[in-house]
Amino acid sequence: MFYNNLIINNNFNTLTKNYLKKNKVPHAILLYGNSGSGKEGHAIELAAKLNCKSKIDFEACGNCHSCIQLKSMQHPNVHFIFPYPKRNSISKNDHPYKTLNSKDLDDLINIKKTKILDPYSEFKLKNANTILINSIRLLKKEIYNTTIEEGWKIILIFEADKLCYPNTESANSLLKILEEPPENTLFILVTNKYNNIISTIKSRCQKIFFPRLSFKTIQKNLSKDIDHNSLKLLTKIFKGDYKLITKI
């Protein structure tokens, strides 16, 4: 496993193992469901197992060159798309980083470092409300570039509903490449707000639902020293959001 602290969604794990066993990986997957159910962690886990050089029972080893590159967030085949704060005006061909200030860039480094250690941590910049059209334009250029790394190109799109907010420009720009990506390319879209994803995006993806984590599942994975009734109450209040429950 890439993560040793991820509560595995058995449905997702079975499906993705079958992808690899049959060598039939879809070109786009949409992971949706409750916040704190581990969707982003599972997306990174799949990116790791697809490119792992030393798979064990179709699971990432966590120690090969590819896994180490991903742990440093420097894997040339894995691209992260996520909302940006629109602080500065940028032109059509500008890199999306141009909208970030120095604090944003420092925060992004820390967010990535934390995400590699904790699959439930937020991959989110402050005041980031939309996935910029510039991010999609840059992706279109980069996705056809050859890399020195063999294996799969993985595009992880976190908070994918923000492709569609405040308008659908970014979502519409993605449609063509989402339907007909280059060979050995996989898009993994992740969202807590399935209903905000436009139908043309949904129709191009295999959809996998992540239900909220049950009390028994959360209890099993947390310290036994935690009071039973308190944990039960927190699970109910936060609707099985593992991220919030562990934070409290």
mmCIF file of N, CA, C and O in Angstrom, residues 69-154:
data_model
loop_
_atom_site.group_PDB
_atom_site.id
_atom_site.type_symbol
_atom_site.label_atom_id
_atom_site.label_comp_id
_atom_site.label_asym_id
_atom_site.label_seq_id
_atom_site.Cartn_x
_atom_site.Cartn_y
_atom_site.Cartn_z
ATOM 1 N N GLN A 69 8.923 8.935 -5.884
ATOM 2 C CA GLN A 69 8.681 10.183 -6.602
ATOM 3 C C GLN A 69 7.315 10.767 -6.236
ATOM 4 O O GLN A 69 7.175 11.979 -6.042
ATOM 5 N N LEU A 70 6.317 9.902 -6.139
ATOM 6 C CA LEU A 70 4.988 10.377 -5.799
ATOM 7 C C LEU A 70 4.946 10.878 -4.358
ATOM 8 O O LEU A 70 4.276 11.864 -4.049
ATOM 9 N N LYS A 71 5.667 10.212 -3.467
ATOM 10 C CA LYS A 71 5.705 10.650 -2.069
ATOM 11 C C LYS A 71 6.337 12.029 -1.927
ATOM 12 O O LYS A 71 6.045 12.753 -0.976
ATOM 13 N N SER A 72 7.186 12.396 -2.869
ATOM 14 C CA SER A 72 7.794 13.721 -2.842
ATOM 15 C C SER A 72 6.984 14.719 -3.669
ATOM 16 O O SER A 72 7.383 15.876 -3.810
ATOM 17 N N MET A 73 5.855 14.250 -4.209
ATOM 18 C CA MET A 73 4.996 15.075 -5.068
ATOM 19 C C MET A 73 5.750 15.585 -6.294
ATOM 20 O O MET A 73 5.513 16.688 -6.781
ATOM 21 N N GLN A 74 6.666 14.756 -6.799
ATOM 22 C CA GLN A 74 7.468 15.157 -7.947
ATOM 23 C C GLN A 74 7.445 14.098 -9.046
ATOM 24 O O GLN A 74 8.376 13.984 -9.828
ATOM 25 N N HIS A 75 6.362 13.319 -9.087
ATOM 26 C CA HIS A 75 6.263 12.308 -10.140
ATOM 27 C C HIS A 75 5.889 13.001 -11.455
ATOM 28 O O HIS A 75 4.866 13.687 -11.530
ATOM 29 N N PRO A 76 6.698 12.853 -12.501
ATOM 30 C CA PRO A 76 6.439 13.576 -13.759
ATOM 31 C C PRO A 76 5.162 13.134 -14.467
ATOM 32 O O PRO A 76 4.655 13.856 -15.324
ATOM 33 N N ASN A 77 4.631 11.961 -14.101
ATOM 34 C CA ASN A 77 3.425 11.462 -14.780
ATOM 35 C C ASN A 77 2.141 11.773 -14.025
ATOM 36 O O ASN A 77 1.066 11.455 -14.521
ATOM 37 N N VAL A 78 2.248 12.351 -12.835
ATOM 38 C CA VAL A 78 1.053 12.599 -12.017
ATOM 39 C C VAL A 78 0.818 14.105 -11.905
ATOM 40 O O VAL A 78 1.677 14.835 -11.400
ATOM 41 N N HIS A 79 -0.326 14.537 -12.396
ATOM 42 C CA HIS A 79 -0.668 15.960 -12.417
ATOM 43 C C HIS A 79 -1.821 16.228 -11.452
ATOM 44 O O HIS A 79 -2.822 15.507 -11.453
ATOM 45 N N PHE A 80 -1.687 17.282 -10.666
ATOM 46 C CA PHE A 80 -2.730 17.676 -9.722
ATOM 47 C C PHE A 80 -3.438 18.932 -10.245
ATOM 48 O O PHE A 80 -2.789 19.948 -10.511
ATOM 49 N N ILE A 81 -4.768 18.839 -10.384
ATOM 50 C CA ILE A 81 -5.595 19.985 -10.759
ATOM 51 C C ILE A 81 -6.516 20.282 -9.581
ATOM 52 O O ILE A 81 -7.192 19.371 -9.081
ATOM 53 N N PHE A 82 -6.567 21.518 -9.149
ATOM 54 C CA PHE A 82 -7.360 21.875 -7.980
ATOM 55 C C PHE A 82 -7.704 23.366 -8.044
ATOM 56 O O PHE A 82 -7.104 24.106 -8.838
ATOM 57 N N PRO A 83 -8.650 23.820 -7.243
ATOM 58 C CA PRO A 83 -9.043 25.234 -7.286
ATOM 59 C C PRO A 83 -7.913 26.165 -6.836
ATOM 60 O O PRO A 83 -7.117 25.822 -5.958
ATOM 61 N N TYR A 84 -7.885 27.335 -7.457
ATOM 62 C CA TYR A 84 -6.933 28.384 -7.114
ATOM 63 C C TYR A 84 -7.690 29.617 -6.633
ATOM 64 O O TYR A 84 -8.793 29.898 -7.120
ATOM 65 N N PRO A 85 -7.089 30.379 -5.731
ATOM 66 C CA PRO A 85 -7.665 31.693 -5.427
ATOM 67 C C PRO A 85 -7.351 32.642 -6.579
ATOM 68 O O PRO A 85 -6.243 32.611 -7.120
ATOM 69 N N LYS A 86 -8.293 33.424 -6.976
ATOM 70 C CA LYS A 86 -8.061 34.334 -8.102
ATOM 71 C C LYS A 86 -7.645 35.692 -7.550
ATOM 72 O O LYS A 86 -8.416 36.638 -7.504
ATOM 73 N N ARG A 87 -6.376 35.769 -7.133
ATOM 74 C CA ARG A 87 -5.884 37.001 -6.508
ATOM 75 C C ARG A 87 -5.396 38.010 -7.539
ATOM 76 O O ARG A 87 -5.528 39.201 -7.358
ATOM 77 N N ASN A 88 -4.789 37.508 -8.587
ATOM 78 C CA ASN A 88 -4.205 38.395 -9.591
ATOM 79 C C ASN A 88 -4.811 38.086 -10.955
ATOM 80 O O ASN A 88 -5.147 36.946 -11.259
ATOM 81 N N SER A 89 -4.949 39.107 -11.775
ATOM 82 C CA SER A 89 -5.441 38.881 -13.130
ATOM 83 C C SER A 89 -4.328 38.235 -13.948
ATOM 84 O O SER A 89 -3.160 38.609 -13.834
ATOM 85 N N ILE A 90 -4.690 37.225 -14.724
ATOM 86 C CA ILE A 90 -3.701 36.548 -15.557
ATOM 87 C C ILE A 90 -4.216 36.483 -16.987
ATOM 88 O O ILE A 90 -5.414 36.429 -17.242
ATOM 89 N N SER A 91 -3.288 36.467 -17.921
ATOM 90 C CA SER A 91 -3.664 36.420 -19.328
ATOM 91 C C SER A 91 -3.918 34.984 -19.758
ATOM 92 O O SER A 91 -3.651 34.029 -19.025
ATOM 93 N N LYS A 92 -4.397 34.820 -20.954
ATOM 94 C CA LYS A 92 -4.829 33.520 -21.475
ATOM 95 C C LYS A 92 -3.743 32.464 -21.399
ATOM 96 O O LYS A 92 -4.022 31.295 -21.096
ATOM 97 N N ASN A 93 -2.501 32.840 -21.676
ATOM 98 C CA ASN A 93 -1.423 31.850 -21.761
ATOM 99 C C ASN A 93 -0.552 31.787 -20.511
ATOM 100 O O ASN A 93 0.455 31.082 -20.497
ATOM 101 N N ASP A 94 -0.941 32.487 -19.455
ATOM 102 C CA ASP A 94 -0.149 32.484 -18.228
ATOM 103 C C ASP A 94 -0.283 31.158 -17.483
ATOM 104 O O ASP A 94 -1.339 30.515 -17.504
ATOM 105 N N HIS A 95 0.793 30.782 -16.793
ATOM 106 C CA HIS A 95 0.737 29.629 -15.900
ATOM 107 C C HIS A 95 -0.202 29.967 -14.743
ATOM 108 O O HIS A 95 -0.183 31.104 -14.239
ATOM 109 N N PRO A 96 -1.042 29.021 -14.305
ATOM 110 C CA PRO A 96 -1.966 29.324 -13.198
ATOM 111 C C PRO A 96 -1.253 29.759 -11.918
ATOM 112 O O PRO A 96 -1.845 30.465 -11.090
ATOM 113 N N TYR A 97 0.021 29.385 -11.734
ATOM 114 C CA TYR A 97 0.770 29.809 -10.546
ATOM 115 C C TYR A 97 0.852 31.333 -10.441
ATOM 116 O O TYR A 97 1.079 31.868 -9.352
ATOM 117 N N LYS A 98 0.681 32.022 -11.581
ATOM 118 C CA LYS A 98 0.797 33.485 -11.573
ATOM 119 C C LYS A 98 -0.282 34.154 -10.737
ATOM 120 O O LYS A 98 -0.145 35.314 -10.356
ATOM 121 N N THR A 99 -1.350 33.443 -10.456
ATOM 122 C CA THR A 99 -2.409 34.013 -9.634
ATOM 123 C C THR A 99 -2.118 33.876 -8.140
ATOM 124 O O THR A 99 -2.837 34.417 -7.308
ATOM 125 N N LEU A 100 -1.051 33.153 -7.798
ATOM 126 C CA LEU A 100 -0.729 32.895 -6.396
ATOM 127 C C LEU A 100 0.289 33.886 -5.857
ATOM 128 O O LEU A 100 1.209 34.296 -6.570
ATOM 129 N N ASN A 101 0.132 34.256 -4.598
ATOM 130 C CA ASN A 101 1.150 35.072 -3.946
ATOM 131 C C ASN A 101 2.131 34.156 -3.210
ATOM 132 O O ASN A 101 1.984 32.929 -3.222
ATOM 133 N N SER A 102 3.129 34.751 -2.575
ATOM 134 C CA SER A 102 4.183 33.943 -1.948
ATOM 135 C C SER A 102 3.630 33.064 -0.828
ATOM 136 O O SER A 102 4.078 31.923 -0.642
ATOM 137 N N LYS A 103 2.649 33.582 -0.085
ATOM 138 C CA LYS A 103 2.051 32.778 0.991
ATOM 139 C C LYS A 103 1.294 31.585 0.418
ATOM 140 O O LYS A 103 1.345 30.482 0.969
ATOM 141 N N ASP A 104 0.571 31.799 -0.692
ATOM 142 C CA ASP A 104 -0.139 30.702 -1.344
ATOM 143 C C ASP A 104 0.836 29.590 -1.734
ATOM 144 O O ASP A 104 0.556 28.407 -1.557
ATOM 145 N N LEU A 105 1.989 29.997 -2.280
ATOM 146 C CA LEU A 105 2.970 29.006 -2.730
ATOM 147 C C LEU A 105 3.539 28.225 -1.548
ATOM 148 O O LEU A 105 3.725 27.008 -1.635
ATOM 149 N N ASP A 106 3.800 28.927 -0.448
ATOM 150 C CA ASP A 106 4.271 28.233 0.759
ATOM 151 C C ASP A 106 3.205 27.280 1.285
ATOM 152 O O ASP A 106 3.500 26.147 1.684
ATOM 153 N N ASP A 107 1.947 27.746 1.277
ATOM 154 C CA ASP A 107 0.840 26.906 1.746
ATOM 155 C C ASP A 107 0.703 25.662 0.880
ATOM 156 O O ASP A 107 0.448 24.560 1.397
ATOM 157 N N LEU A 108 0.879 25.830 -0.427
ATOM 158 C CA LEU A 108 0.742 24.702 -1.348
ATOM 159 C C LEU A 108 1.802 23.641 -1.082
ATOM 160 O O LEU A 108 1.511 22.439 -1.109
ATOM 161 N N ILE A 109 3.020 24.072 -0.790
ATOM 162 C CA ILE A 109 4.087 23.121 -0.459
ATOM 163 C C ILE A 109 3.712 22.325 0.789
ATOM 164 O O ILE A 109 3.847 21.097 0.837
ATOM 165 N N ASN A 110 3.213 23.025 1.798
ATOM 166 C CA ASN A 110 2.828 22.357 3.052
ATOM 167 C C ASN A 110 1.630 21.436 2.857
ATOM 168 O O ASN A 110 1.553 20.358 3.460
ATOM 169 N N ILE A 111 0.674 21.854 2.024
ATOM 170 C CA ILE A 111 -0.500 21.029 1.732
ATOM 171 C C ILE A 111 -0.074 19.713 1.098
ATOM 172 O O ILE A 111 -0.556 18.637 1.466
ATOM 173 N N LYS A 112 0.846 19.781 0.148
ATOM 174 C CA LYS A 112 1.315 18.576 -0.527
ATOM 175 C C LYS A 112 2.077 17.662 0.433
ATOM 176 O O LYS A 112 1.897 16.437 0.413
ATOM 177 N N LYS A 113 2.930 18.250 1.263
ATOM 178 C CA LYS A 113 3.689 17.447 2.235
ATOM 179 C C LYS A 113 2.742 16.732 3.192
ATOM 180 O O LYS A 113 2.939 15.555 3.518
ATOM 181 N N THR A 114 1.712 17.445 3.651
ATOM 182 C CA THR A 114 0.768 16.865 4.601
ATOM 183 C C THR A 114 -0.065 15.773 3.950
ATOM 184 O O THR A 114 -0.349 14.740 4.562
ATOM 185 N N LYS A 115 -0.454 15.988 2.685
ATOM 186 C CA LYS A 115 -1.306 15.025 1.991
ATOM 187 C C LYS A 115 -0.621 13.677 1.823
ATOM 188 O O LYS A 115 -1.273 12.628 1.876
ATOM 189 N N ILE A 116 0.669 13.696 1.617
ATOM 190 C CA ILE A 116 1.403 12.448 1.443
ATOM 191 C C ILE A 116 1.435 11.647 2.740
ATOM 192 O O ILE A 116 1.452 10.421 2.735
ATOM 193 N N LEU A 117 1.403 12.343 3.878
ATOM 194 C CA LEU A 117 1.414 11.661 5.174
ATOM 195 C C LEU A 117 0.009 11.301 5.643
ATOM 196 O O LEU A 117 -0.193 10.268 6.272
ATOM 197 N N ASP A 118 -0.961 12.164 5.327
ATOM 198 C CA ASP A 118 -2.326 11.988 5.830
ATOM 199 C C ASP A 118 -3.321 12.055 4.670
ATOM 200 O O ASP A 118 -3.591 13.132 4.144
ATOM 201 N N PRO A 119 -3.875 10.919 4.256
ATOM 202 C CA PRO A 119 -4.796 10.912 3.111
ATOM 203 C C PRO A 119 -6.083 11.689 3.354
ATOM 204 O O PRO A 119 -6.806 12.011 2.404
ATOM 205 N N TYR A 120 -6.376 12.005 4.621
ATOM 206 C CA TYR A 120 -7.609 12.716 4.952
ATOM 207 C C TYR A 120 -7.404 14.223 5.103
ATOM 208 O O TYR A 120 -8.368 14.953 5.348
ATOM 209 N N SER A 121 -6.171 14.703 4.966
ATOM 210 C CA SER A 121 -5.920 16.137 5.072
ATOM 211 C C SER A 121 -6.517 16.869 3.870
ATOM 212 O O SER A 121 -6.706 16.281 2.801
ATOM 213 N N GLU A 122 -6.801 18.147 4.060
ATOM 214 C CA GLU A 122 -7.419 18.935 2.985
ATOM 215 C C GLU A 122 -6.379 19.368 1.964
ATOM 216 O O GLU A 122 -5.347 19.930 2.314
ATOM 217 N N PHE A 123 -6.676 19.102 0.705
ATOM 218 C CA PHE A 123 -5.831 19.591 -0.387
ATOM 219 C C PHE A 123 -6.509 20.866 -0.891
ATOM 220 O O PHE A 123 -7.187 20.871 -1.915
ATOM 221 N N LYS A 124 -6.337 21.944 -0.138
ATOM 222 C CA LYS A 124 -7.151 23.125 -0.410
ATOM 223 C C LYS A 124 -6.415 24.393 -0.030
ATOM 224 O O LYS A 124 -5.954 24.541 1.110
ATOM 225 N N LEU A 125 -6.309 25.324 -0.986
ATOM 226 C CA LEU A 125 -5.749 26.631 -0.724
ATOM 227 C C LEU A 125 -6.837 27.562 -0.194
ATOM 228 O O LEU A 125 -8.006 27.454 -0.576
ATOM 229 N N LYS A 126 -6.455 28.476 0.666
ATOM 230 C CA LYS A 126 -7.400 29.426 1.235
ATOM 231 C C LYS A 126 -7.991 30.318 0.138
ATOM 232 O O LYS A 126 -7.293 30.768 -0.769
ATOM 233 N N ASN A 127 -9.304 30.526 0.201
ATOM 234 C CA ASN A 127 -10.043 31.380 -0.745
ATOM 235 C C ASN A 127 -9.985 30.861 -2.186
ATOM 236 O O ASN A 127 -10.140 31.633 -3.135
ATOM 237 N N ALA A 128 -9.743 29.571 -2.344
ATOM 238 C CA ALA A 128 -9.729 28.973 -3.686
ATOM 239 C C ALA A 128 -11.145 28.535 -4.049
ATOM 240 O O ALA A 128 -11.680 27.618 -3.427
ATOM 241 N N ASN A 129 -11.732 29.180 -5.026
ATOM 242 C CA ASN A 129 -13.146 28.962 -5.322
ATOM 243 C C ASN A 129 -13.439 28.402 -6.702
ATOM 244 O O ASN A 129 -14.584 28.083 -7.007
ATOM 245 N N THR A 130 -12.422 28.288 -7.542
ATOM 246 C CA THR A 130 -12.689 27.782 -8.890
ATOM 247 C C THR A 130 -11.444 27.130 -9.480
ATOM 248 O O THR A 130 -10.318 27.479 -9.126
ATOM 249 N N ILE A 131 -11.658 26.140 -10.347
ATOM 250 C CA ILE A 131 -10.557 25.566 -11.122
ATOM 251 C C ILE A 131 -10.394 26.426 -12.363
ATOM 252 O O ILE A 131 -11.320 26.542 -13.179
ATOM 253 N N LEU A 132 -9.246 27.058 -12.481
ATOM 254 C CA LEU A 132 -9.032 28.052 -13.531
ATOM 255 C C LEU A 132 -8.957 27.409 -14.918
ATOM 256 O O LEU A 132 -8.427 26.312 -15.080
ATOM 257 N N ILE A 133 -9.441 28.139 -15.898
ATOM 258 C CA ILE A 133 -9.327 27.696 -17.294
ATOM 259 C C ILE A 133 -7.854 27.557 -17.676
ATOM 260 O O ILE A 133 -7.483 26.679 -18.463
ATOM 261 N N ASN A 134 -6.983 28.369 -17.074
ATOM 262 C CA ASN A 134 -5.549 28.279 -17.362
ATOM 263 C C ASN A 134 -4.976 26.931 -16.936
ATOM 264 O O ASN A 134 -4.045 26.415 -17.559
ATOM 265 N N SER A 135 -5.520 26.345 -15.860
ATOM 266 C CA SER A 135 -5.060 25.025 -15.422
ATOM 267 C C SER A 135 -5.378 23.967 -16.466
ATOM 268 O O SER A 135 -4.583 23.051 -16.709
ATOM 269 N N ILE A 136 -6.534 24.087 -17.104
ATOM 270 C CA ILE A 136 -6.929 23.124 -18.139
ATOM 271 C C ILE A 136 -6.123 23.349 -19.418
ATOM 272 O O ILE A 136 -5.695 22.393 -20.077
ATOM 273 N N ARG A 137 -5.888 24.604 -19.749
ATOM 274 C CA ARG A 137 -5.068 24.905 -20.937
ATOM 275 C C ARG A 137 -3.656 24.360 -20.776
ATOM 276 O O ARG A 137 -3.085 23.768 -21.697
ATOM 277 N N LEU A 138 -3.081 24.542 -19.587
ATOM 278 C CA LEU A 138 -1.734 24.024 -19.324
ATOM 279 C C LEU A 138 -1.719 22.503 -19.386
ATOM 280 O O LEU A 138 -0.807 21.899 -19.968
ATOM 281 N N LEU A 139 -2.742 21.873 -18.819
ATOM 282 C CA LEU A 139 -2.833 20.416 -18.851
ATOM 283 C C LEU A 139 -2.862 19.905 -20.287
ATOM 284 O O LEU A 139 -2.187 18.925 -20.624
ATOM 285 N N LYS A 140 -3.618 20.571 -21.141
ATOM 286 C CA LYS A 140 -3.725 20.139 -22.540
ATOM 287 C C LYS A 140 -2.371 20.165 -23.239
ATOM 288 O O LYS A 140 -2.084 19.323 -24.098
ATOM 289 N N LYS A 141 -1.536 21.125 -22.865
ATOM 290 C CA LYS A 141 -0.200 21.187 -23.450
ATOM 291 C C LYS A 141 0.696 20.085 -22.897
ATOM 292 O O LYS A 141 1.419 19.421 -23.634
ATOM 293 N N GLU A 142 0.618 19.893 -21.579
ATOM 294 C CA GLU A 142 1.535 18.959 -20.927
ATOM 295 C C GLU A 142 1.195 17.495 -21.161
ATOM 296 O O GLU A 142 2.080 16.640 -21.181
ATOM 297 N N ILE A 143 -0.081 17.201 -21.355
ATOM 298 C CA ILE A 143 -0.504 15.806 -21.391
ATOM 299 C C ILE A 143 0.013 15.067 -22.627
ATOM 300 O O ILE A 143 0.150 13.841 -22.624
ATOM 301 N N TYR A 144 0.328 15.830 -23.681
ATOM 302 C CA TYR A 144 0.831 15.193 -24.896
ATOM 303 C C TYR A 144 2.361 15.173 -24.950
ATOM 304 O O TYR A 144 2.937 14.610 -25.877
ATOM 305 N N ASN A 145 2.991 15.799 -23.960
ATOM 306 C CA ASN A 145 4.455 15.766 -23.914
ATOM 307 C C ASN A 145 4.936 14.380 -23.507
ATOM 308 O O ASN A 145 4.344 13.733 -22.646
ATOM 309 N N THR A 146 6.002 13.936 -24.109
ATOM 310 C CA THR A 146 6.587 12.665 -23.698
ATOM 311 C C THR A 146 7.378 12.888 -22.415
ATOM 312 O O THR A 146 7.903 13.972 -22.169
ATOM 313 N N THR A 147 7.422 11.881 -21.570
ATOM 314 C CA THR A 147 8.208 11.975 -20.339
ATOM 315 C C THR A 147 9.231 10.859 -20.319
ATOM 316 O O THR A 147 9.137 9.880 -21.064
ATOM 317 N N ILE A 148 10.207 11.013 -19.437
ATOM 318 C CA ILE A 148 11.246 9.975 -19.333
ATOM 319 C C ILE A 148 10.736 8.779 -18.530
ATOM 320 O O ILE A 148 11.376 7.737 -18.498
ATOM 321 N N GLU A 149 9.588 8.939 -17.893
ATOM 322 C CA GLU A 149 9.026 7.863 -17.085
ATOM 323 C C GLU A 149 8.036 7.034 -17.896
ATOM 324 O O GLU A 149 7.147 7.580 -18.552
ATOM 325 N N GLU A 150 8.198 5.722 -17.850
ATOM 326 C CA GLU A 150 7.204 4.850 -18.454
ATOM 327 C C GLU A 150 5.991 4.777 -17.540
ATOM 328 O O GLU A 150 6.027 5.189 -16.390
ATOM 329 N N GLY A 151 4.918 4.228 -18.070
ATOM 330 C CA GLY A 151 3.738 4.020 -17.234
ATOM 331 C C GLY A 151 2.602 4.958 -17.569
ATOM 332 O O GLY A 151 2.527 5.507 -18.671
ATOM 333 N N TRP A 152 1.729 5.154 -16.605
ATOM 334 C CA TRP A 152 0.486 5.894 -16.804
ATOM 335 C C TRP A 152 0.641 7.368 -16.457
ATOM 336 O O TRP A 152 1.307 7.720 -15.483
ATOM 337 N N LYS A 153 0.001 8.190 -17.282
ATOM 338 C CA LYS A 153 -0.176 9.593 -16.903
ATOM 339 C C LYS A 153 -1.497 9.695 -16.148
ATOM 340 O O LYS A 153 -2.538 9.271 -16.655
ATOM 341 N N ILE A 154 -1.420 10.235 -14.953
ATOM 342 C CA ILE A 154 -2.595 10.337 -14.090
ATOM 343 C C ILE A 154 -2.896 11.804 -13.838
ATOM 344 O O ILE A 154 -2.010 12.567 -13.433
#
